[in-house]
Amino acid sequence: MSDREPIIRLVNVSKSFGKQAVLKGVNLSVFPGQTTVIIGPSGCGKSVLLKHIVGLIQPDSGKVFFGDQEVSALGDKEMAPIRRQIGFLFQGSALFDSMTVEDNVRFPLEENDAFPSREAATARCKQVLSLVGLDGTQQKFPEELSGGQKKRVALARAIALDPKVILYDEPTTGLDPIRADLINELILKLQSALGTTAVVVTHDMASARKIGDRILMLHDGRFIADAAPGEMDKITDTIVARFVQGRASEEELAQLRTGHLENVMNHDPDPGQAERHS
């Protein structure tokens, strides 16, 4: 695969949950070595898109490719070697509370029989925890860690198998600005040190501008913007401009002033369902 051939492709991908159409014929090419950031409001389908890439969700129509393999046509057993090449940082970190930090990081190594001995797996845990600045926390449990530390342990686990691609699902959500910036710096560090390809979904514009080589905006099931970080502020489309600048619409402000602010965003007709699938 040459550097200009995409490592990930979504071709006319559509997905609905019940009556709610979340993705509507989405097309996306992700190129090796780049950090592609997908922005958009909560519930717009960003996380659903990520889960299509790793085969956790199958499209209703369209195709998903990893390299030259159509992953949307594969079962779990066939997906296993592809998933080994993809690290996934889940939105809530998804650490096992009953396991120590070391056992959490070791988990994918043992599941994939990736190392010939326990000693080798222990050494790999130490290596990836060092990369995220947490060597020495091996015997701690998740409840003893801060939110930012949990994210970093989850990231260490995501890179334990030396993946080609890392998928980040809202990596800075729930963190204060300083801890969020630490995660941003860590994403940049890993991309530089490991040469990985990254796909990041977020609604944090500060993060998107800092880490992205390319930013796309998802709205109403389709991409409505695709630009370099420095070009996003120049886009005049009202929806894009309001999101990038963090401005509420006049309709939302008017409804707030009159006391009738109720789910005015047309992309989220069912807040509960959108939260489950965002």
Short mmCIF file of N, CA and C in Angstrom, two decimals, residues 15-22 60 273 277:
data_model
loop_
_atom_site.label_atom_id
_atom_site.label_comp_id
_atom_site.label_asym_id
_atom_site.label_seq_id
_atom_site.Cartn_x
_atom_site.Cartn_y
_atom_site.Cartn_z
N LYS A 15 -26.72 3.81 7.84
CA LYS A 15 -27.10 3.04 9.02
C LYS A 15 -28.24 3.73 9.74
N SER A 16 -29.25 2.94 10.10
CA SER A 16 -30.39 3.45 10.85
C SER A 16 -30.59 2.60 12.09
N PHE A 17 -31.15 3.22 13.12
CA PHE A 17 -31.57 2.51 14.32
C PHE A 17 -33.06 2.80 14.47
N GLY A 18 -33.87 1.78 14.20
CA GLY A 18 -35.30 2.01 14.15
C GLY A 18 -35.63 2.99 13.04
N LYS A 19 -36.34 4.05 13.37
CA LYS A 19 -36.72 5.05 12.37
C LYS A 19 -35.68 6.17 12.23
N GLN A 20 -34.65 6.12 13.07
CA GLN A 20 -33.64 7.19 13.04
C GLN A 20 -32.49 6.83 12.11
N ALA A 21 -32.38 7.57 11.01
CA ALA A 21 -31.26 7.39 10.09
C ALA A 21 -30.06 8.15 10.64
N VAL A 22 -29.00 7.43 10.97
CA VAL A 22 -27.83 8.04 11.60
C VAL A 22 -26.77 8.38 10.56
N ASP A 60 -26.20 -0.87 7.02
CA ASP A 60 -27.42 -1.33 6.34
C ASP A 60 -27.18 -1.43 4.84
N GLN A 273 -32.02 7.64 22.36
CA GLN A 273 -31.44 6.77 21.35
C GLN A 273 -30.15 7.33 20.81
N HIS A 277 -26.22 5.67 20.80
CA HIS A 277 -25.50 5.35 19.58
C HIS A 277 -24.47 6.39 19.20
#
